[in-house]
mmCIF file of C-alpha atoms and ligand atoms in Angstrom:
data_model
loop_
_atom_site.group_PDB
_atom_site.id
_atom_site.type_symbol
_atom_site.label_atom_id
_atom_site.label_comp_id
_atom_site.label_asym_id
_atom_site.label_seq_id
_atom_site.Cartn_x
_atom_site.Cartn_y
_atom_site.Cartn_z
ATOM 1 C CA UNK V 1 0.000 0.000 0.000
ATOM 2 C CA UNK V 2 1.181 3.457 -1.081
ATOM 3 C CA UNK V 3 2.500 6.156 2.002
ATOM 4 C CA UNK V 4 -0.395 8.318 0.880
ATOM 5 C CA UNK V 5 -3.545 5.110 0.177
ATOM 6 C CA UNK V 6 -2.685 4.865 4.304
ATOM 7 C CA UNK V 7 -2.231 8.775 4.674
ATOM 8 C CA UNK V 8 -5.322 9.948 6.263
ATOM 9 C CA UNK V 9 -4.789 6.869 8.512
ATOM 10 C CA UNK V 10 -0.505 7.306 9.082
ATOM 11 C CA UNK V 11 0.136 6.058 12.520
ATOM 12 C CA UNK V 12 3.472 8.005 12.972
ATOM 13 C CA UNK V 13 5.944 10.478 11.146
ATOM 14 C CA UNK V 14 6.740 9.902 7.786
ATOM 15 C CA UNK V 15 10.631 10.426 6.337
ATOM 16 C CA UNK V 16 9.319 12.873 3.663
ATOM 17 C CA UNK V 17 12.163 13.931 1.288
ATOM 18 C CA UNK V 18 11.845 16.872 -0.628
ATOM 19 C CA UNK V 19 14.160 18.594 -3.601
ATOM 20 C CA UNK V 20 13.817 22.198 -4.575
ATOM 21 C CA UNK V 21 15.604 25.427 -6.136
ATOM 22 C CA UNK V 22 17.616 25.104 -9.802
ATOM 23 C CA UNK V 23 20.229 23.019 -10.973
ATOM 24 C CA UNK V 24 23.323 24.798 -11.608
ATOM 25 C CA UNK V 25 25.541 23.500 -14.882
ATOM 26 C CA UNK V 26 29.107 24.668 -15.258
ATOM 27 C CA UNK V 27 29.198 26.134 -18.682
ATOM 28 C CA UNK V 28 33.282 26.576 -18.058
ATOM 29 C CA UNK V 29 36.010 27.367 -14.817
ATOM 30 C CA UNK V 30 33.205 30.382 -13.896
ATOM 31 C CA UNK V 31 29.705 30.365 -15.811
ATOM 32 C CA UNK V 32 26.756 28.821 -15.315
ATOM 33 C CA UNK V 33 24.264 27.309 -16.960
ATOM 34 C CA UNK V 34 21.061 27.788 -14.928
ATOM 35 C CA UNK V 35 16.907 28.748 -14.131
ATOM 36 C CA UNK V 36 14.737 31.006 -12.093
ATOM 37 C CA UNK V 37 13.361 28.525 -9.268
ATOM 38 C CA UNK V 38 13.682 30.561 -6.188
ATOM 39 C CA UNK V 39 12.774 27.107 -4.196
ATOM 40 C CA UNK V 40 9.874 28.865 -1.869
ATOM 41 C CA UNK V 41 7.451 26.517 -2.738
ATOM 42 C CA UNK V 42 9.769 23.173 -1.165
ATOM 43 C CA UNK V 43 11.007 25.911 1.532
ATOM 44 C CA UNK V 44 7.251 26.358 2.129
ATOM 45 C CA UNK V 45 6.689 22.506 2.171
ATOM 46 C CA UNK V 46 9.951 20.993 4.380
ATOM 47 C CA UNK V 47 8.758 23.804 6.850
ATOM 48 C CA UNK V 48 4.960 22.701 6.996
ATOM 49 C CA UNK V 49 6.215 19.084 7.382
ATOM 50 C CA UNK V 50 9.115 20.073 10.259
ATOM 51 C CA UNK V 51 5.918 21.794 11.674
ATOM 52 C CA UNK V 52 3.657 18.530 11.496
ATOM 53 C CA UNK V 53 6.536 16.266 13.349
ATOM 54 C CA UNK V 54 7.678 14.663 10.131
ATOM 55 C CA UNK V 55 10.969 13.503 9.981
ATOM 56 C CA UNK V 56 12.042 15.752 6.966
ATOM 57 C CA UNK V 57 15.339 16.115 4.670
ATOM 58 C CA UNK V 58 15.392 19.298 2.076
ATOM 59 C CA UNK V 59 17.370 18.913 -0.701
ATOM 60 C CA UNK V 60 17.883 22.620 -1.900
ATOM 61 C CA UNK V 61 19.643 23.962 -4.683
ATOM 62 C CA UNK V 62 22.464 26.393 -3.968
ATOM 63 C CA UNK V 63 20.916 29.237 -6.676
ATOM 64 C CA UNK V 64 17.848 28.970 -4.796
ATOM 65 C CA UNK V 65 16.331 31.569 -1.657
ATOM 66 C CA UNK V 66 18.191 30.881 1.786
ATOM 67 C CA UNK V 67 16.020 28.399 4.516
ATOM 68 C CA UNK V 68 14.883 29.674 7.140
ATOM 69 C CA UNK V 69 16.691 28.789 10.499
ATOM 70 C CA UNK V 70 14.456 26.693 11.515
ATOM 71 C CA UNK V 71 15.078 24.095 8.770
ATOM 72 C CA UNK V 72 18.439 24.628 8.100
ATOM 73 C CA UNK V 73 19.335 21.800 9.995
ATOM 74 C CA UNK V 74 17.482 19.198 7.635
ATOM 75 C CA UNK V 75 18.581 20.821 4.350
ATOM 76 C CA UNK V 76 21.684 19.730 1.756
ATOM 77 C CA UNK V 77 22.414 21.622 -0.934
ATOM 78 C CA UNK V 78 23.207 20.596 -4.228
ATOM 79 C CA UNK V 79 24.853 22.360 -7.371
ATOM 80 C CA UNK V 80 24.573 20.460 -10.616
ATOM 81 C CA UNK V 81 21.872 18.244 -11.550
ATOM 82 C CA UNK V 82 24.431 15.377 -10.874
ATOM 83 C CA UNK V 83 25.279 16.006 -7.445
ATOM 84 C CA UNK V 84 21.216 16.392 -7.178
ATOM 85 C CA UNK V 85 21.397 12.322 -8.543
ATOM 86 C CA UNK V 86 23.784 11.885 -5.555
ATOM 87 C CA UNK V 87 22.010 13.043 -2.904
ATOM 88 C CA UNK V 88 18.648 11.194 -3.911
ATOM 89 C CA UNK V 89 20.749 7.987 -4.006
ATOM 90 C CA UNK V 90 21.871 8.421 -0.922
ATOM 91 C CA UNK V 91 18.506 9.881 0.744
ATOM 92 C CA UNK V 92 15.750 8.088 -1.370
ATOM 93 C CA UNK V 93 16.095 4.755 0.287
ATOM 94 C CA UNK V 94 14.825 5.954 3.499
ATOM 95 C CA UNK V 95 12.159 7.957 2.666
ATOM 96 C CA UNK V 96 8.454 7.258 2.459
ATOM 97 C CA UNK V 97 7.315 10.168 0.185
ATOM 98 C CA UNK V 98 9.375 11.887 -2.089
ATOM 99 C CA UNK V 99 8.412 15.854 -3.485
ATOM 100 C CA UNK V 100 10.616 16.384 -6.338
ATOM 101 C CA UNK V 101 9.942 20.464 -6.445
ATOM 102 C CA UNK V 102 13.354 20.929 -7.943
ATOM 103 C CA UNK V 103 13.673 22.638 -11.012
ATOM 104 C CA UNK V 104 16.134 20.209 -12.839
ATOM 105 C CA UNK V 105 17.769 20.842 -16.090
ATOM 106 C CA UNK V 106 16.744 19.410 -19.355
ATOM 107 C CA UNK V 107 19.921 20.157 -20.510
ATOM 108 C CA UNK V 108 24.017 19.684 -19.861
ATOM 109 C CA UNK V 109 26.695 21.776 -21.566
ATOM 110 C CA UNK V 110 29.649 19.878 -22.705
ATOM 111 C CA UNK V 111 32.272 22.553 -20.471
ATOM 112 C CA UNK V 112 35.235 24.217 -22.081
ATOM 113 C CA UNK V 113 38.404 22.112 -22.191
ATOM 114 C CA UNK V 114 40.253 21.401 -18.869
ATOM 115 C CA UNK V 115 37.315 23.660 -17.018
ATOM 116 C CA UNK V 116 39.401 26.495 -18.520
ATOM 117 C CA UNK V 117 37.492 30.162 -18.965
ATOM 118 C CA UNK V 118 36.072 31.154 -22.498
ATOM 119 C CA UNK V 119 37.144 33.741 -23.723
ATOM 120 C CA UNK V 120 35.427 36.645 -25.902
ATOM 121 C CA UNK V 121 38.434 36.974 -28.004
ATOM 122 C CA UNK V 122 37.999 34.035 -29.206
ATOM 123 C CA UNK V 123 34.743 34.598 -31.217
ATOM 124 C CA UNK V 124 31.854 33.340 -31.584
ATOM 125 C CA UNK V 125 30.941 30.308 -29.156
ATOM 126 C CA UNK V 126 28.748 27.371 -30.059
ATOM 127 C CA UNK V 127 27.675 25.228 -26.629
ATOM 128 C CA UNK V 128 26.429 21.763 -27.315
ATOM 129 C CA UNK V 129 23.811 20.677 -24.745
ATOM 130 C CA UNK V 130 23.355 17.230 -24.278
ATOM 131 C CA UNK V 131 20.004 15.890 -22.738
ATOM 132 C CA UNK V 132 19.784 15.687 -19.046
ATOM 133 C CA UNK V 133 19.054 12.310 -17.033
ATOM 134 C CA UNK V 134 15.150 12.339 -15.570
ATOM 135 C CA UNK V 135 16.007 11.703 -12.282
ATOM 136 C CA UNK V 136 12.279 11.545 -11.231
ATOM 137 C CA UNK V 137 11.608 8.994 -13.685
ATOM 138 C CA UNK V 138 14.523 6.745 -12.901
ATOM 139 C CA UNK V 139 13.492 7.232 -9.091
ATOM 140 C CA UNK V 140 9.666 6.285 -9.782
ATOM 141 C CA UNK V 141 10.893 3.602 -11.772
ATOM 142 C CA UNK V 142 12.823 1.658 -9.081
ATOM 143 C CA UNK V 143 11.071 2.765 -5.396
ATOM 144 C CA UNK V 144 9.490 0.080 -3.304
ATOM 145 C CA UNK V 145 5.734 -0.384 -4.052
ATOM 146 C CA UNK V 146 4.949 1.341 -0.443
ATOM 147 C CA UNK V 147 6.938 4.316 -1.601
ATOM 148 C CA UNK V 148 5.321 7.563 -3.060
ATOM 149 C CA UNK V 149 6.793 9.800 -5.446
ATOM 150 C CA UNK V 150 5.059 13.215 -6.554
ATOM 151 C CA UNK V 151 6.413 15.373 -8.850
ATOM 152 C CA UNK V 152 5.759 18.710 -10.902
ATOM 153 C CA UNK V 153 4.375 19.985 -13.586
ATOM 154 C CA UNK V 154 5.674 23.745 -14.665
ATOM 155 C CA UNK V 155 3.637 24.734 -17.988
ATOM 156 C CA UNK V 156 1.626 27.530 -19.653
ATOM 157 C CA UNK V 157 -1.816 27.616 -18.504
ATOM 158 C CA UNK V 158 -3.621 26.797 -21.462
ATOM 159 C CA UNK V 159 -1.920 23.078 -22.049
ATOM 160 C CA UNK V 160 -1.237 22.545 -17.670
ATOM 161 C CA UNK V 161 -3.579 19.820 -16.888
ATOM 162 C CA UNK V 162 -2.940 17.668 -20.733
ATOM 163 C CA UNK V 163 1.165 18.214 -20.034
ATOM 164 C CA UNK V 164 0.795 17.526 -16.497
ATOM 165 C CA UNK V 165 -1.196 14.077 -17.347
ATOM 166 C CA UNK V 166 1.401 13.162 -19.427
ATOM 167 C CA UNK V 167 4.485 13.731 -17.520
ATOM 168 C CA UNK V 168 2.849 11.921 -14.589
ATOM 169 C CA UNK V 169 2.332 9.133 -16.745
ATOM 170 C CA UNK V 170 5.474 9.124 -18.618
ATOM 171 C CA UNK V 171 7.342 9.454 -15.624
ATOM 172 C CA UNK V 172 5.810 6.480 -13.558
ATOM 173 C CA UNK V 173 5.001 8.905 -10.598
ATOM 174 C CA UNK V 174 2.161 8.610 -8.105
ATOM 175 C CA UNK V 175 1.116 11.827 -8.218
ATOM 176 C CA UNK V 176 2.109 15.153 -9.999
ATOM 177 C CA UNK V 177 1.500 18.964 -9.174
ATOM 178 C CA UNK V 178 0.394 21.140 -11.908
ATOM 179 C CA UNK V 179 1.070 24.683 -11.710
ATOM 180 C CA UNK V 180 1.216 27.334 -14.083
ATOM 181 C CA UNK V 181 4.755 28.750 -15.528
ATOM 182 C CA UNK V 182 3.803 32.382 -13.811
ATOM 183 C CA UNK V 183 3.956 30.700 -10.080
ATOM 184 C CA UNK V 184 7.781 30.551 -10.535
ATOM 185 C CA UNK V 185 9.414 33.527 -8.558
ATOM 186 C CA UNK V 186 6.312 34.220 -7.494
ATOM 187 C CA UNK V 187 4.788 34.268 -3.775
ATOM 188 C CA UNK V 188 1.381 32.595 -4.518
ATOM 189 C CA UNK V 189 0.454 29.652 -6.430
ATOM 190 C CA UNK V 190 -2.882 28.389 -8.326
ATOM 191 C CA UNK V 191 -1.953 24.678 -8.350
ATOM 192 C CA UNK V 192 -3.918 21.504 -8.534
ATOM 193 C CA UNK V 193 -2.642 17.563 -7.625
ATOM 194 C CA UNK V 194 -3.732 14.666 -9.957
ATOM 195 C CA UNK V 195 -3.187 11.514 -8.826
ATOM 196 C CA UNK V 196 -2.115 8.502 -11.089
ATOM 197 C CA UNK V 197 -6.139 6.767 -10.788
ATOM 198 C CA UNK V 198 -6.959 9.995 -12.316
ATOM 199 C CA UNK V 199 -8.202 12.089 -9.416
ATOM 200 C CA UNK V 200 -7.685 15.506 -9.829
ATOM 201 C CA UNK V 201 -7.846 17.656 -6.328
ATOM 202 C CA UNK V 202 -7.911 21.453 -7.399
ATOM 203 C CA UNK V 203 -6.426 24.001 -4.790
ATOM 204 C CA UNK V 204 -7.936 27.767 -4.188
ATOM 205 C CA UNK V 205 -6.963 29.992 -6.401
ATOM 206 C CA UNK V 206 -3.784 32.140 -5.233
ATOM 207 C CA UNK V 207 -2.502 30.502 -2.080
ATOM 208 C CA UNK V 208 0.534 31.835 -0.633
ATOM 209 C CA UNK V 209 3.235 29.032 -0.887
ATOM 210 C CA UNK V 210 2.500 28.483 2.865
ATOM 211 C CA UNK V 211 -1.144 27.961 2.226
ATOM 212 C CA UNK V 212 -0.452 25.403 -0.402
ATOM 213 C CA UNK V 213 2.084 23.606 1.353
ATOM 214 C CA UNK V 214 -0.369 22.704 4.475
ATOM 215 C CA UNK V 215 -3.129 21.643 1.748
ATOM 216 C CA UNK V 216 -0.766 19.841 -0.179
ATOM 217 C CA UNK V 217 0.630 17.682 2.921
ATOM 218 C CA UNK V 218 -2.962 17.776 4.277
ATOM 219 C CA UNK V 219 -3.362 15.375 0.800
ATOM 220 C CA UNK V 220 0.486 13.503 0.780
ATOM 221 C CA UNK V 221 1.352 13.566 4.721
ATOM 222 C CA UNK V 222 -1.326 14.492 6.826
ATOM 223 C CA UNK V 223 0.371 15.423 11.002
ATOM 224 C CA UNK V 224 1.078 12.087 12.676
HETATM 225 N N1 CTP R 1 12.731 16.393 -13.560
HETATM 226 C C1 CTP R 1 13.760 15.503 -13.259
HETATM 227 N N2 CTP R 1 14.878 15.452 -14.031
HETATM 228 C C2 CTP R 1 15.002 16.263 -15.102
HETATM 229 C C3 CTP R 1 13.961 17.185 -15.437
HETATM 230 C C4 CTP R 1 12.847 17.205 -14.637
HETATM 231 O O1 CTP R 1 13.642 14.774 -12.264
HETATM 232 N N3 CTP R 1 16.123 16.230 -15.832
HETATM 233 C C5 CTP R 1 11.508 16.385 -12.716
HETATM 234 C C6 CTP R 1 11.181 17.723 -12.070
HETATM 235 O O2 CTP R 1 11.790 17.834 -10.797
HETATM 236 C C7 CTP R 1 9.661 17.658 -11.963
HETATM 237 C C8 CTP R 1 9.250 16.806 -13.163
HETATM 238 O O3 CTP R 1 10.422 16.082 -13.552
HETATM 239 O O4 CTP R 1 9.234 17.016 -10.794
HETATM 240 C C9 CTP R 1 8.742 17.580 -14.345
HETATM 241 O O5 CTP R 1 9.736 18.476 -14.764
HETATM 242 P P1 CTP R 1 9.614 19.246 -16.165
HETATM 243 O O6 CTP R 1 10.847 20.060 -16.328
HETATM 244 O O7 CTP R 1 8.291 19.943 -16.196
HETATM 245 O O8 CTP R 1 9.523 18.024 -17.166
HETATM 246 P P2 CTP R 1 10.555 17.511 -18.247
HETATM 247 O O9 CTP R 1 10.921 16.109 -17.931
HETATM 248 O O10 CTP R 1 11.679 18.452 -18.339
HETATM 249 O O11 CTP R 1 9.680 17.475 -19.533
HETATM 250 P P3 CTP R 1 9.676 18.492 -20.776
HETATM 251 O O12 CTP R 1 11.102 18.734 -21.145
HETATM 252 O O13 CTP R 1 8.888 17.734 -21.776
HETATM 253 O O14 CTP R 1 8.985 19.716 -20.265
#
């Protein structure tokens, strides 16, 4: 049985993991490669399940808002989408729900030579990206039946819910968040959670990221 099939019922904490913030990619010794997740909204969530007595690990990426002292002591940060891949190896085995918030890249430059600098004098520069691992999807695709994965869904209002339907499918996950591409860097959210048996539990419009956080855990992790 899923983490969140017994939810309502949970007997005791759950180890919830969560990932959040951007991946950074060296594009050479100095420059990144990068994208505008601040990280509130997993902030927002590993401090609404601190709150709730779970036994919580943040995964934030370095590009991404400081935590708040009061979860500072659960969080790791991570640069590159690799060392993201490291962490969830490491962490993912002990957890019973994993939020993958992050904003991970879809793509990897190949860096400059020896990690050396580029240089403007030497014209024109063409970067070769090379797809980026799904680390949700290879996660999903090897957790323990009992373990729940939820991911997200970043798109342009008009095609959310079809994209959303089809990443959470795609990606083998339990459950995905759908929210629209103007909720990045923002401090509110319009955001709904579809489940995998095709439930689709819609949020008020315009939470703050706090708001949504106790709704959404009220639905993945509800207190112990
Ligand atoms: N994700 C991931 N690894 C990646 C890219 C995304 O684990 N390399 C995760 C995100 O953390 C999120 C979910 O996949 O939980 C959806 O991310 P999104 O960027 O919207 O999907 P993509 O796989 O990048 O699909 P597309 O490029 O078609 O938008």
């Amino acid at each position: 049985m899923h983490a969140w099939e017994r939810g309502l019922a949970t007997f005791g904490p759950m180890r919830i993991l969560i990932t959040a913030g951007p991946t950074r990619e060296p594009l050479d010794a100095i420059r990144l490669l990068t994208n505008r997740s601040s990280g509130q909204l997993g902030i927002a969530v590993a401090s609404e399940a601190i709150k709730r007595g779970h036994d919580t690990t943040l995964l934030l990426g370095r590009g991404a808002h400081s935590p708040p002292s009061t979860i500072e002591a659960c969080c790791r940060r991570f640069d590159s989408t690799n060392d993201l891949q490291s962490l969830l190896d490491e962490t993912f085995p002990a957890a019973d729900l994993l939020i993958m918030a992050a904003a991970v890249a879809d793509f990897i430059p190949e860096q400059a030579p020896g990690g050396t600098k580029m240089s403007r004098h030497d014209g024109p520069v063409q970067l070769t990206l090379h797809p980026a691992p799904d680390l949700v999807a290879t996660i999903a695709d090897r957790k323990r039946p009992e373990q729940t994965v939820v991911g997200f869904a970043l798109e342009p209002g008009a095609t959310l819910t079809k994209r959303a339907i089809e990443k959470l499918s795609r990606k083998g996950l339990d459950a995905i968040v759908a929210n629209p591409l103007d909720t990045m860097e923002s401090s509110h959210i319009t955001a709904s959670l579809i489940w995998a048996n095709g439930k689709i539990d819609t949020a008020a419009d315009d939470l703050s990221k706090e708001a949504f956080a106790a709704w959404l855990l009220d639905r993945l992790a509800p207190a112990p």
